[in-house]
PDB file of C-alpha atoms in Angstrom:
ATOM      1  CA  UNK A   1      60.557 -20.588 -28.626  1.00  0.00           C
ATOM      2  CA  UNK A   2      58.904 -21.606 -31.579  1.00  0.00           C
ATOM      3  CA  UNK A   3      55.292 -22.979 -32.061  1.00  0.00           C
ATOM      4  CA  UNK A   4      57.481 -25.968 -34.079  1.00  0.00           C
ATOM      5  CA  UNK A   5      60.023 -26.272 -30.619  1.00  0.00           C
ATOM      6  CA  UNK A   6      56.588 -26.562 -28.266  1.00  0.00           C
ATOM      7  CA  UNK A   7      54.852 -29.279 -30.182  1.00  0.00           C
ATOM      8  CA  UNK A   8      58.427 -31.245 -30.189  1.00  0.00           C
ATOM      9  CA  UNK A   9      58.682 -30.856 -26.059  1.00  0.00           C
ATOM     10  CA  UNK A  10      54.798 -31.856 -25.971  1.00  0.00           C
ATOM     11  CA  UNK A  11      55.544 -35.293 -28.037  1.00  0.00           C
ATOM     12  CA  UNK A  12      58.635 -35.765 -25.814  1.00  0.00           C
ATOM     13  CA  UNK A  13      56.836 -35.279 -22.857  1.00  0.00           C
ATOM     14  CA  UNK A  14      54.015 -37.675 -24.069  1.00  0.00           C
ATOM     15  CA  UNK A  15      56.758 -40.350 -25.002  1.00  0.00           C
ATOM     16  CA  UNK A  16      58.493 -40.397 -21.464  1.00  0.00           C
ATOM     17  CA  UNK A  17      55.242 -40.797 -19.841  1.00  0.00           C
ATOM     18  CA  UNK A  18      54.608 -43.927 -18.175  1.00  0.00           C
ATOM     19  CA  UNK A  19      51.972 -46.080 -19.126  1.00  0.00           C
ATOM     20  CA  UNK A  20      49.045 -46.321 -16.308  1.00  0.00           C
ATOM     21  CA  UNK A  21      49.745 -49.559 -14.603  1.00  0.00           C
ATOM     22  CA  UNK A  22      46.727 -52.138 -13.566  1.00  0.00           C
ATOM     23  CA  UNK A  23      46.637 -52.461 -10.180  1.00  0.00           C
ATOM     24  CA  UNK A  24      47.942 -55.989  -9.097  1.00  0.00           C
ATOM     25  CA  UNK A  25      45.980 -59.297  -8.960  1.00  0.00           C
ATOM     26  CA  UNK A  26      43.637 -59.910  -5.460  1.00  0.00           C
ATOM     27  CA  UNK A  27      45.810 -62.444  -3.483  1.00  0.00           C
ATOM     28  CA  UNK A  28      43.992 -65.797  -2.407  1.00  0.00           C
ATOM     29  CA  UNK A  29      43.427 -64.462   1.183  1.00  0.00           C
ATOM     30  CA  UNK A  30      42.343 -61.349  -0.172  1.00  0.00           C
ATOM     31  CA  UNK A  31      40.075 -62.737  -2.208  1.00  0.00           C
ATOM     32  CA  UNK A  32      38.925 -65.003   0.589  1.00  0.00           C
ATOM     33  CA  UNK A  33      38.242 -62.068   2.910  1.00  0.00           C
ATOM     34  CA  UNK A  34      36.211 -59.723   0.095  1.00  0.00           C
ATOM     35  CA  UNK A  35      33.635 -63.308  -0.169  1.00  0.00           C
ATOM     36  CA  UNK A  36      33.366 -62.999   3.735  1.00  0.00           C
ATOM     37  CA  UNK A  37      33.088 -59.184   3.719  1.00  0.00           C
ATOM     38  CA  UNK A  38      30.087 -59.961   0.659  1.00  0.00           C
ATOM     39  CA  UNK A  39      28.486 -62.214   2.986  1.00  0.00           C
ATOM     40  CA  UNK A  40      28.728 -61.102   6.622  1.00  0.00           C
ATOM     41  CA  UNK A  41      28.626 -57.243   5.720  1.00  0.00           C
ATOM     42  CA  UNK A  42      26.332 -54.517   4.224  1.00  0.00           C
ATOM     43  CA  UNK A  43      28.201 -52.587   1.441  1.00  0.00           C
ATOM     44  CA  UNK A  44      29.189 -49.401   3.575  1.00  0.00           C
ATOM     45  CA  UNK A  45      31.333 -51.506   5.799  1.00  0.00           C
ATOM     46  CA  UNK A  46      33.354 -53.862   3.680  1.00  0.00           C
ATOM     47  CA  UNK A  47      36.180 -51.393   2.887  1.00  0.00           C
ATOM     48  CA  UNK A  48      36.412 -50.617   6.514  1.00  0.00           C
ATOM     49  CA  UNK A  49      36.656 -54.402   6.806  1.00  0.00           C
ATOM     50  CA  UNK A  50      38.706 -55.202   3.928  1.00  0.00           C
ATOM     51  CA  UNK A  51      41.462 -52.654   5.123  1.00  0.00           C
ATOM     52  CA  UNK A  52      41.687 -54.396   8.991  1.00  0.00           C
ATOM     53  CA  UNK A  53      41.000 -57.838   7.695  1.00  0.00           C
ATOM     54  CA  UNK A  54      44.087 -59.731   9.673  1.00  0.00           C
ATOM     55  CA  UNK A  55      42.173 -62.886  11.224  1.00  0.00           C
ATOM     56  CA  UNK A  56      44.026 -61.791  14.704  1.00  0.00           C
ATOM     57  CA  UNK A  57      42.665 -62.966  16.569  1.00  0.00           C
ATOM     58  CA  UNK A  58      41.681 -66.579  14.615  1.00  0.00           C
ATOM     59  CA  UNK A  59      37.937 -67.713  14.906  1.00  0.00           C
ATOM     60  CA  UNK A  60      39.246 -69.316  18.377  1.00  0.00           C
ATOM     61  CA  UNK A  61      35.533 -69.647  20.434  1.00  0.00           C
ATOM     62  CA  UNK A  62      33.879 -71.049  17.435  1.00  0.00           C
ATOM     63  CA  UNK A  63      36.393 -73.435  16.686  1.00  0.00           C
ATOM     64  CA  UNK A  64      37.111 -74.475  20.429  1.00  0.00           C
ATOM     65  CA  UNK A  65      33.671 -75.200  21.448  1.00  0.00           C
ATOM     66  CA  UNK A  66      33.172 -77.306  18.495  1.00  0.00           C
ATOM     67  CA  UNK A  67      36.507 -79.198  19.368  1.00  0.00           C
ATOM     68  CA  UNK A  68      34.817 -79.924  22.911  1.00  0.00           C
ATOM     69  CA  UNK A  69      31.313 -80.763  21.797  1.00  0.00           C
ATOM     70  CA  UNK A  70      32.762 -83.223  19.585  1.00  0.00           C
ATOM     71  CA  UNK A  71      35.065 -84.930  22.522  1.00  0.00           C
ATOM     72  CA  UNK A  72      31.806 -85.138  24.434  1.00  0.00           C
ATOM     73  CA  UNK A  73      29.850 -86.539  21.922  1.00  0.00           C
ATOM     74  CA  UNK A  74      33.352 -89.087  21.288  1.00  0.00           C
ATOM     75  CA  UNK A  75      33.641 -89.599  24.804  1.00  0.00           C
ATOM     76  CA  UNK A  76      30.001 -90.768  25.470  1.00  0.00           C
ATOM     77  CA  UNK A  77      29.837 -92.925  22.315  1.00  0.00           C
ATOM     78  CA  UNK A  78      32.983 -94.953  22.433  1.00  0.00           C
ATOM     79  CA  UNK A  79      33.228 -95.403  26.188  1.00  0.00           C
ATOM     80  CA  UNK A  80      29.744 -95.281  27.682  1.00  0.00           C
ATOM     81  CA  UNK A  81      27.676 -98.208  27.413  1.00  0.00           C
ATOM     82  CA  UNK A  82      25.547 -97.279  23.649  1.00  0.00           C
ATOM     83  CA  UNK A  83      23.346 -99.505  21.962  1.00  0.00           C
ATOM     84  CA  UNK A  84      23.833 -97.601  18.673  1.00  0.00           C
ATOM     85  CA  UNK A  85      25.504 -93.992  17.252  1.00  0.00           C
ATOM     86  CA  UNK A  86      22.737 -92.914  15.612  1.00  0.00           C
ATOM     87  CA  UNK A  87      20.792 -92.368  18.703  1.00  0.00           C
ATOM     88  CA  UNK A  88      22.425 -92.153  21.652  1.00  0.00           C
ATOM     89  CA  UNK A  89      20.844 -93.351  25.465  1.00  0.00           C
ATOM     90  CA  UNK A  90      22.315 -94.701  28.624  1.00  0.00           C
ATOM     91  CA  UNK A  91      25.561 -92.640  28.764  1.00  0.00           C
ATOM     92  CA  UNK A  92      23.707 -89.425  28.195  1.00  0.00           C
ATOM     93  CA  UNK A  93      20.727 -89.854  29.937  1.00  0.00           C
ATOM     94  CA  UNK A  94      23.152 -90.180  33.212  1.00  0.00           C
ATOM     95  CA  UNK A  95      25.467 -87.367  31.874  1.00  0.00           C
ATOM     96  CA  UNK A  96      26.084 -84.662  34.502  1.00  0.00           C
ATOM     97  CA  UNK A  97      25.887 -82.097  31.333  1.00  0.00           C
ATOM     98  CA  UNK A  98      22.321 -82.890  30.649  1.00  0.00           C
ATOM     99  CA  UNK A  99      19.537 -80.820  31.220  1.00  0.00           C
ATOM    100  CA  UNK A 100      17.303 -82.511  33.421  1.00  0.00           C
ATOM    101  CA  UNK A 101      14.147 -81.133  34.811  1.00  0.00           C
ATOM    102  CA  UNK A 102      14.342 -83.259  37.908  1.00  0.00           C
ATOM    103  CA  UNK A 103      18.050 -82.007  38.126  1.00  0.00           C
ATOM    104  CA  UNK A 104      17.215 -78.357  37.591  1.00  0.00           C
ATOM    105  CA  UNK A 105      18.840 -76.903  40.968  1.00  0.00           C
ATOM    106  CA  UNK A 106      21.913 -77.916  39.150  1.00  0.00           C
ATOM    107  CA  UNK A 107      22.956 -74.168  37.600  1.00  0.00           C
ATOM    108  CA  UNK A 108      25.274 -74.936  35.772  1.00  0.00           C
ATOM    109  CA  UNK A 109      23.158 -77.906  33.384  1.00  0.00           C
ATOM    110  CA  UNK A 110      21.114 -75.001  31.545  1.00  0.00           C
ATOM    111  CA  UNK A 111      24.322 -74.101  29.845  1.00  0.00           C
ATOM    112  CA  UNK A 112      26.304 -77.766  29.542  1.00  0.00           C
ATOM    113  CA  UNK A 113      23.528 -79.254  27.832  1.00  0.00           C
ATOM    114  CA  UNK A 114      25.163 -77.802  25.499  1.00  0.00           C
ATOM    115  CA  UNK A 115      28.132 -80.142  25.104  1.00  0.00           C
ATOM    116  CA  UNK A 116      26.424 -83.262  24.581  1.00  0.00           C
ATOM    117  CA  UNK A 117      24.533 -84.232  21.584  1.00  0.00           C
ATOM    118  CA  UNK A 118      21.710 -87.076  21.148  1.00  0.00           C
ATOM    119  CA  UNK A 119      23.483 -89.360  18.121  1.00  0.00           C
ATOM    120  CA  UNK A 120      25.500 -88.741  14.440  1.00  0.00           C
ATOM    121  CA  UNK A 121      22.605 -86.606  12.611  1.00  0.00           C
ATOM    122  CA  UNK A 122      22.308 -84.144  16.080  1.00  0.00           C
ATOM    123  CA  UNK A 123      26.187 -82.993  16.192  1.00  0.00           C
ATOM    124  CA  UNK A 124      26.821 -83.281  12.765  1.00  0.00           C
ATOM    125  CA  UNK A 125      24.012 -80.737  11.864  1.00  0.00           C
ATOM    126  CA  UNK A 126      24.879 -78.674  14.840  1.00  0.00           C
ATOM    127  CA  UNK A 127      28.610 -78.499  13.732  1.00  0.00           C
ATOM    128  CA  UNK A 128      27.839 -78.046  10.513  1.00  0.00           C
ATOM    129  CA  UNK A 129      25.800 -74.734  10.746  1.00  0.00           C
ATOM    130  CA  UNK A 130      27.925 -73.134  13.586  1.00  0.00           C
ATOM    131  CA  UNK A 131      31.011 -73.435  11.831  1.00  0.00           C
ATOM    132  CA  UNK A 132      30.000 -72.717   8.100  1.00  0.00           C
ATOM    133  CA  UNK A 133      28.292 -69.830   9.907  1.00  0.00           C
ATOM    134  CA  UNK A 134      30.010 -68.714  13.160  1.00  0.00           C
ATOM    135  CA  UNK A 135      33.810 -68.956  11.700  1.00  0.00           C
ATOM    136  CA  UNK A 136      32.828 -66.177   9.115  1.00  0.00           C
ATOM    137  CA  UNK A 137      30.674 -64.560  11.551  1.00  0.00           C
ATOM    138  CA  UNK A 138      34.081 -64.405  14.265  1.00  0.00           C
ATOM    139  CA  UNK A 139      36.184 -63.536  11.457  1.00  0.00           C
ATOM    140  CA  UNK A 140      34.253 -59.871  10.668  1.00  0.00           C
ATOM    141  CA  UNK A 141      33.010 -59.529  14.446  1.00  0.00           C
ATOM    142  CA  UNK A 142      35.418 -61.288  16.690  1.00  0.00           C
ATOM    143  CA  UNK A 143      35.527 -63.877  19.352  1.00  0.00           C
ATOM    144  CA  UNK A 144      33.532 -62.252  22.126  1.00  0.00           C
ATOM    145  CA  UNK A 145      30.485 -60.960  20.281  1.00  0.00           C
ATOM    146  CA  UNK A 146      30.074 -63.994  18.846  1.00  0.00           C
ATOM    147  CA  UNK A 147      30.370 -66.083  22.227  1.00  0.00           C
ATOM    148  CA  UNK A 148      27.948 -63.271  23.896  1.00  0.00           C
ATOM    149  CA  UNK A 149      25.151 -64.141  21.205  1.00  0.00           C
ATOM    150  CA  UNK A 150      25.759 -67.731  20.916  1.00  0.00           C
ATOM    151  CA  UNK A 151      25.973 -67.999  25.080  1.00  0.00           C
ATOM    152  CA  UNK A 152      22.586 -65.965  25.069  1.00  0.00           C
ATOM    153  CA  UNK A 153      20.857 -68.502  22.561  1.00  0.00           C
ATOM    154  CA  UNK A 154      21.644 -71.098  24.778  1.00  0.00           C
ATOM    155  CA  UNK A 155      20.943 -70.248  28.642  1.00  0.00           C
ATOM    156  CA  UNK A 156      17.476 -68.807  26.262  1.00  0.00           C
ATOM    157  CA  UNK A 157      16.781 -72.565  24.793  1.00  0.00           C
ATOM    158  CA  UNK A 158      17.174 -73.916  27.951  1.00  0.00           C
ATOM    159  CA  UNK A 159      14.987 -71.297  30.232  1.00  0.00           C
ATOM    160  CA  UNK A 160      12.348 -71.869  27.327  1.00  0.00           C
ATOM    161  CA  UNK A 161      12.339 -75.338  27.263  1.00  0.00           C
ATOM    162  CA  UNK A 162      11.759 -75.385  30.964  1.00  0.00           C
ATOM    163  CA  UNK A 163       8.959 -72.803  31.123  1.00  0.00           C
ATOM    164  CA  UNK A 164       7.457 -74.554  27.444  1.00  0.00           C
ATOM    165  CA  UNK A 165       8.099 -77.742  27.636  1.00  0.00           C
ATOM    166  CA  UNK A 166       9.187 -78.248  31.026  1.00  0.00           C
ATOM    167  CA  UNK A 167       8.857 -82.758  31.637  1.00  0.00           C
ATOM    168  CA  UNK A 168      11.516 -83.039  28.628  1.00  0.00           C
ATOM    169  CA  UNK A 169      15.356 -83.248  29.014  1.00  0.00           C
ATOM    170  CA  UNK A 170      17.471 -81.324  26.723  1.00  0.00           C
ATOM    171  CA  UNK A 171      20.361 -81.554  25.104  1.00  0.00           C
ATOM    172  CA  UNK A 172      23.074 -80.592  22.495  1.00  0.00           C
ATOM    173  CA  UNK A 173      23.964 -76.863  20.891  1.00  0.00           C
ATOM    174  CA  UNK A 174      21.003 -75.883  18.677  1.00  0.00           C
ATOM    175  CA  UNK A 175      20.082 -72.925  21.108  1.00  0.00           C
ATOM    176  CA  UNK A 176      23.861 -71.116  20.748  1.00  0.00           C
ATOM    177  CA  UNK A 177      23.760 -71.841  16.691  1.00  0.00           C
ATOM    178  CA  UNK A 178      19.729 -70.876  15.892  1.00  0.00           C
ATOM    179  CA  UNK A 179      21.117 -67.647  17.822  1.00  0.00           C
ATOM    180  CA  UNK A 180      23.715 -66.931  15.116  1.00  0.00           C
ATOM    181  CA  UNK A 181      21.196 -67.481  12.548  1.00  0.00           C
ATOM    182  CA  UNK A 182      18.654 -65.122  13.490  1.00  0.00           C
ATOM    183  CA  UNK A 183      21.403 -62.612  14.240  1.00  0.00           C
ATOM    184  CA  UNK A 184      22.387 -62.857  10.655  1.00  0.00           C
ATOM    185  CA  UNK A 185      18.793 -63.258   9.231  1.00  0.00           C
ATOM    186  CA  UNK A 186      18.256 -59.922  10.767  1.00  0.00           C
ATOM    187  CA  UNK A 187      20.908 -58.563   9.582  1.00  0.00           C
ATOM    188  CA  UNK A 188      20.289 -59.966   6.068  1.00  0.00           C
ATOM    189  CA  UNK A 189      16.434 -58.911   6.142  1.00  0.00           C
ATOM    190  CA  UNK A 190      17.468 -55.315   7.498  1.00  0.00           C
ATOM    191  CA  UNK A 191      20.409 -54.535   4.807  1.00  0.00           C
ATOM    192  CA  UNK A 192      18.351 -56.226   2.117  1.00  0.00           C
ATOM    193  CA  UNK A 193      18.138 -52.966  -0.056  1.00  0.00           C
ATOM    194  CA  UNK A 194      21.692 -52.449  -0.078  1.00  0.00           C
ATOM    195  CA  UNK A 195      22.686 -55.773  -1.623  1.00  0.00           C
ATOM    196  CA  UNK A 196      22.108 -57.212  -4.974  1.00  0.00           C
ATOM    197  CA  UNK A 197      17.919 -58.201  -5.081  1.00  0.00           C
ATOM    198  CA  UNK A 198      18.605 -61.805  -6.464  1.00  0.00           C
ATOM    199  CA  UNK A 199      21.983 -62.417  -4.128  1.00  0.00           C
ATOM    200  CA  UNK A 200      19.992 -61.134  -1.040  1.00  0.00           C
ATOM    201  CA  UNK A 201      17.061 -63.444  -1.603  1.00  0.00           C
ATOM    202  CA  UNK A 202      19.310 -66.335  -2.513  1.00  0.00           C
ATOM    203  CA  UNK A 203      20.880 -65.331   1.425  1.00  0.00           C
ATOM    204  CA  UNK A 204      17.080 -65.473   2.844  1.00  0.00           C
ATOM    205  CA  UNK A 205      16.004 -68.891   0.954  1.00  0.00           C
ATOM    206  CA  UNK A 206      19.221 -70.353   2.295  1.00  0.00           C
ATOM    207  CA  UNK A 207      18.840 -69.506   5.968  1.00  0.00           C
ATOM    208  CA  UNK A 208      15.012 -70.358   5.540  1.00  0.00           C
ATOM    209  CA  UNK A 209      15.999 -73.905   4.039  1.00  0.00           C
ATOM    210  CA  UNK A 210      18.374 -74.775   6.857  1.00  0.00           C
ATOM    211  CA  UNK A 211      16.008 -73.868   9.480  1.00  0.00           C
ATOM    212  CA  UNK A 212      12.653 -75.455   8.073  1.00  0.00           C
ATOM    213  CA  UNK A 213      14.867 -78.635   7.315  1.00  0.00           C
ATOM    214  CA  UNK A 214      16.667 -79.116  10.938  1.00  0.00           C
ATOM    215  CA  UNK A 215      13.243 -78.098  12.821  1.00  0.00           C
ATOM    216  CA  UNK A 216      11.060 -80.340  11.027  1.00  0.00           C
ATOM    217  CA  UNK A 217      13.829 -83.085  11.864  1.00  0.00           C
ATOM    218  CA  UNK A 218      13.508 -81.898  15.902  1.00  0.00           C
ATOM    219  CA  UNK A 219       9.859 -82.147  15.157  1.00  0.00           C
ATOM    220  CA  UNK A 220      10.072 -86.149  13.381  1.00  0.00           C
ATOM    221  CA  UNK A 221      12.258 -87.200  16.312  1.00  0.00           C
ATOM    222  CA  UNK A 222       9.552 -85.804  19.048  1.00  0.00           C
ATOM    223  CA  UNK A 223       6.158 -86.309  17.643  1.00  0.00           C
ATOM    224  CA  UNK A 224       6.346 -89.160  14.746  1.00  0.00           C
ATOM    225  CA  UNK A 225       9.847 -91.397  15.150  1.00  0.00           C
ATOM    226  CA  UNK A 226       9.620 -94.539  17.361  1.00  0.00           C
ATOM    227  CA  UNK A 227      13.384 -94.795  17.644  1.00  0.00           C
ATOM    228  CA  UNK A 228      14.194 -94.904  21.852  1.00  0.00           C
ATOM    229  CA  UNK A 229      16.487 -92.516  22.803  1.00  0.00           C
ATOM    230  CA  UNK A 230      16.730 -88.623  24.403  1.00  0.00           C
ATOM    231  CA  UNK A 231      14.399 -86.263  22.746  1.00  0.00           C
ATOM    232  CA  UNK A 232      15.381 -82.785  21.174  1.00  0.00           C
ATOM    233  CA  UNK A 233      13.233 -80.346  22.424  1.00  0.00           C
ATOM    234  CA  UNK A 234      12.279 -77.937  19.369  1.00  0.00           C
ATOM    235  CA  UNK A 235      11.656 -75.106  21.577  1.00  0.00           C
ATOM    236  CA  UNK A 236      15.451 -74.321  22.364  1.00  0.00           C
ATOM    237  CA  UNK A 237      15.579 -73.796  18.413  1.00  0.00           C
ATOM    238  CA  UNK A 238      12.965 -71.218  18.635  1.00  0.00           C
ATOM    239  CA  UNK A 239      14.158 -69.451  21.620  1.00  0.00           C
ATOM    240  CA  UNK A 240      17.557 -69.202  20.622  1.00  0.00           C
ATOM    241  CA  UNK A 241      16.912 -67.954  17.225  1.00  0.00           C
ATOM    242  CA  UNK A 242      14.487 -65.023  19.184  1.00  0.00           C
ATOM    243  CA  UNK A 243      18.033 -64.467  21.432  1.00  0.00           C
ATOM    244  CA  UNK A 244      19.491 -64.074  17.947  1.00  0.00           C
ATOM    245  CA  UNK A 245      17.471 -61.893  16.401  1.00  0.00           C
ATOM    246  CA  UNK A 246      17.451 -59.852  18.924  1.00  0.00           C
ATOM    247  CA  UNK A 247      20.551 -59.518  20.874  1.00  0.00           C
ATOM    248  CA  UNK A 248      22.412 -61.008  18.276  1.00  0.00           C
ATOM    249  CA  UNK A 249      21.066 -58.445  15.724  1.00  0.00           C
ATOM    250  CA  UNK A 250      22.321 -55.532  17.933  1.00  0.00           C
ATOM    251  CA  UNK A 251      25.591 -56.873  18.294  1.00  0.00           C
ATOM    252  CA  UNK A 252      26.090 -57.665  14.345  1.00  0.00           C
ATOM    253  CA  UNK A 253      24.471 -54.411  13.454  1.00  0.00           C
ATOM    254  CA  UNK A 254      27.802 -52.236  15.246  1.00  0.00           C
ATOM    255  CA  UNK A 255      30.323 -53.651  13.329  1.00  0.00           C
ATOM    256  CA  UNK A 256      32.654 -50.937  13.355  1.00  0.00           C
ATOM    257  CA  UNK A 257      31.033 -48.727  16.746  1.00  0.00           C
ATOM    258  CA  UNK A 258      31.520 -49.362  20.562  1.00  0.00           C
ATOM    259  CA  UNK A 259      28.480 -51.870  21.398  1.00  0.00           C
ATOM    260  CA  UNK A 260      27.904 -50.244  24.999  1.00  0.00           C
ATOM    261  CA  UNK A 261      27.198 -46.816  23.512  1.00  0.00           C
ATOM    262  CA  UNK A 262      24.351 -48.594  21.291  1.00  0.00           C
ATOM    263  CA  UNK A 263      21.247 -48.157  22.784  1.00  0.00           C
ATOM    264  CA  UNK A 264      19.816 -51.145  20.653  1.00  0.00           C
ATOM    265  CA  UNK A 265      21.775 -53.479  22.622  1.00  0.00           C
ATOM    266  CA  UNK A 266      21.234 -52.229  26.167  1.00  0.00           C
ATOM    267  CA  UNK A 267      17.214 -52.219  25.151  1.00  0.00           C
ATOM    268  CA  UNK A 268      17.677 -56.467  24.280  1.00  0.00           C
ATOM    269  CA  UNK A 269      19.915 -56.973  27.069  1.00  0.00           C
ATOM    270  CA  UNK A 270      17.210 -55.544  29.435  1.00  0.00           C
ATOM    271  CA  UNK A 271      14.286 -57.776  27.686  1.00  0.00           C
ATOM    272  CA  UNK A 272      16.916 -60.752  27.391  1.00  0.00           C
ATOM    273  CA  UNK A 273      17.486 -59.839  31.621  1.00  0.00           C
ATOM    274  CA  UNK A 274      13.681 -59.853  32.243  1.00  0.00           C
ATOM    275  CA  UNK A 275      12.746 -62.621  30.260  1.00  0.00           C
ATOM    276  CA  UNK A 276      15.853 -64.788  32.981  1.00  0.00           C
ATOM    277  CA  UNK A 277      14.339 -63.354  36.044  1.00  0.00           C
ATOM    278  CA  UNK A 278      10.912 -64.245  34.712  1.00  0.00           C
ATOM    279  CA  UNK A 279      12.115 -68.053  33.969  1.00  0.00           C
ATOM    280  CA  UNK A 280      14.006 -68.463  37.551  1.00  0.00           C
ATOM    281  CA  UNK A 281      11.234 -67.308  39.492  1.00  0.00           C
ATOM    282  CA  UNK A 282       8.944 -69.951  37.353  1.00  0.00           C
ATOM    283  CA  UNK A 283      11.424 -72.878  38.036  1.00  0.00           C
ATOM    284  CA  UNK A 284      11.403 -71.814  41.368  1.00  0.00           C
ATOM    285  CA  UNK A 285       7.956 -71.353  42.408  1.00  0.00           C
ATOM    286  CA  UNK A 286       5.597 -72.144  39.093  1.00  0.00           C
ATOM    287  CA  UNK A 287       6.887 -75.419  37.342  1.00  0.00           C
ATOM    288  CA  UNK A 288       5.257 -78.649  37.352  1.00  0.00           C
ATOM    289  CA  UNK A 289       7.704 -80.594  37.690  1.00  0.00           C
ATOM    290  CA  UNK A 290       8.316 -81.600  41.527  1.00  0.00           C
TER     291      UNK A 290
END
């Protein structure tokens, strides 16, 4: 074959190449899931996330207990006696979901507090943060690791507030949402090298912004505001965010491993278990309040 006979089969073989295609345009929900992955996730486990992303199951716990905190806070505004929405008194005062420290043998009231909220500016701020935080949070690490950090930060607002403040009554869902924030700030502060230096502080300013803002409103309505009504304690913010950071770290570190082989977890669930016993036996035996 002839030098003249290659060169034609090596243009003809050029010519019936194809052209490299570009791969095709991000969908809208894929798009939508790479933001989450960019926010929720260090870098090493958004493919992992991006490939499995199928929101099954949907954000249901997040979503659901806002549903019901909102009925409460409906339920006690419209048809309980209220002087006003902005603060509310009578109907939750007398509310069986209440923390009370009189009414502290009731179990079940250092988790229900929960569910009811003191006026407009409490649940709005509380919705607000758990769902602009918690769906993304449920989307990435699912229904029950979210519920187990967000049920953490509040039975830990609660046992606080009755060891630290123990003659105030407590209410509404700032102990279950301060625990998804300090889950995530830990996460944020931990990963920090392995995101973009200007996104990652942007990420740290935010959560630092939210917090100082909605504390030093718990700390206006306690110490300086004359307005009558039930009192947020600031100490279920603090406690809960401490359940966050640290349980809720451990569980939003293992994205993609079993939790229970994690020894990071079972060393915060034991300080989480001894911090309970520790606030039981001072309810019990130890608090002031008769």
């Amino acid at each position: 074959m002839t030098n003249m006979e290659l060169e034609g089969m090596a243009g003809w073989a050029e010519e019936t190449e194809e052209p490299e295609k570009d791969p095709p345009p991000k969908t809208c929900w894929e798009k939508f899931h790479t933001t989450i992955s960019n926010w929720m996730l260090p870098p090493r486990h958004r493919i992992t996330y991006i490939e499995r992303a199928n929101c099954l199951p949907p954000p249901i716990f997040i979503i659901s207990i806002s549903i019901i905190e909102l009925g409460v806070f409906i339920y006690y505004a419209v048809w309980m006696p209220q002087k006003q929405w902005i603060t509310l008194d009578t109907g939750i005062t007398n509310s069986p979901f209440i923390y009370r420290p009189d009414k502290r043998e009731e179990a079940w009231r250092f988790v229900s507090y929960m569910l009811v909220h003191a006026g407009v500016q409490h649940i709005i701020g509380n919705l607000f943060l758990q769902l602009f935080l918690g769906i993304p949070l449920e989307m990435v690490h699912k229904g029950h690791r979210v519920g187990l950090v967000y049920i953490a930060g509040v039975i830990g607002g609660s046992l606080a507030s009755s060891i630290f403040d123990p003659h105030l009554g407590l209410v509404g869902a700032s102990g279950g949402v301060y625990a998804l924030i300090g889950g995530y700030f830990m996460n944020v502060i931990v990963n920090f090298t392995d995101m973009v230096p200007l996104f990652g502080i942007f990420r740290i300013f935010a959560i630092v912004l939210i917090v100082l803002t909605d504390v030093g409103f718990a700390l206006y309505r306690r110490y300086i505001s004359k307005v009558v009504g039930s009192q947020v304690s600031f100490v279920a913010h603090f406690a809960g965010g401490l359940a966050g950071m640290s349980i809720g770290y451990a569980v939003f570190s293992c994205f993609d491993k079993n939790l229970i082989k994690d020894p990071r977890f079972w060393i915060c669930i034991a300080a989480y278990v001894a911090f309970l016993v520790f606030a039981v036996f001072f309810n019990i035996f130890l608090s002031p309040v008769s």
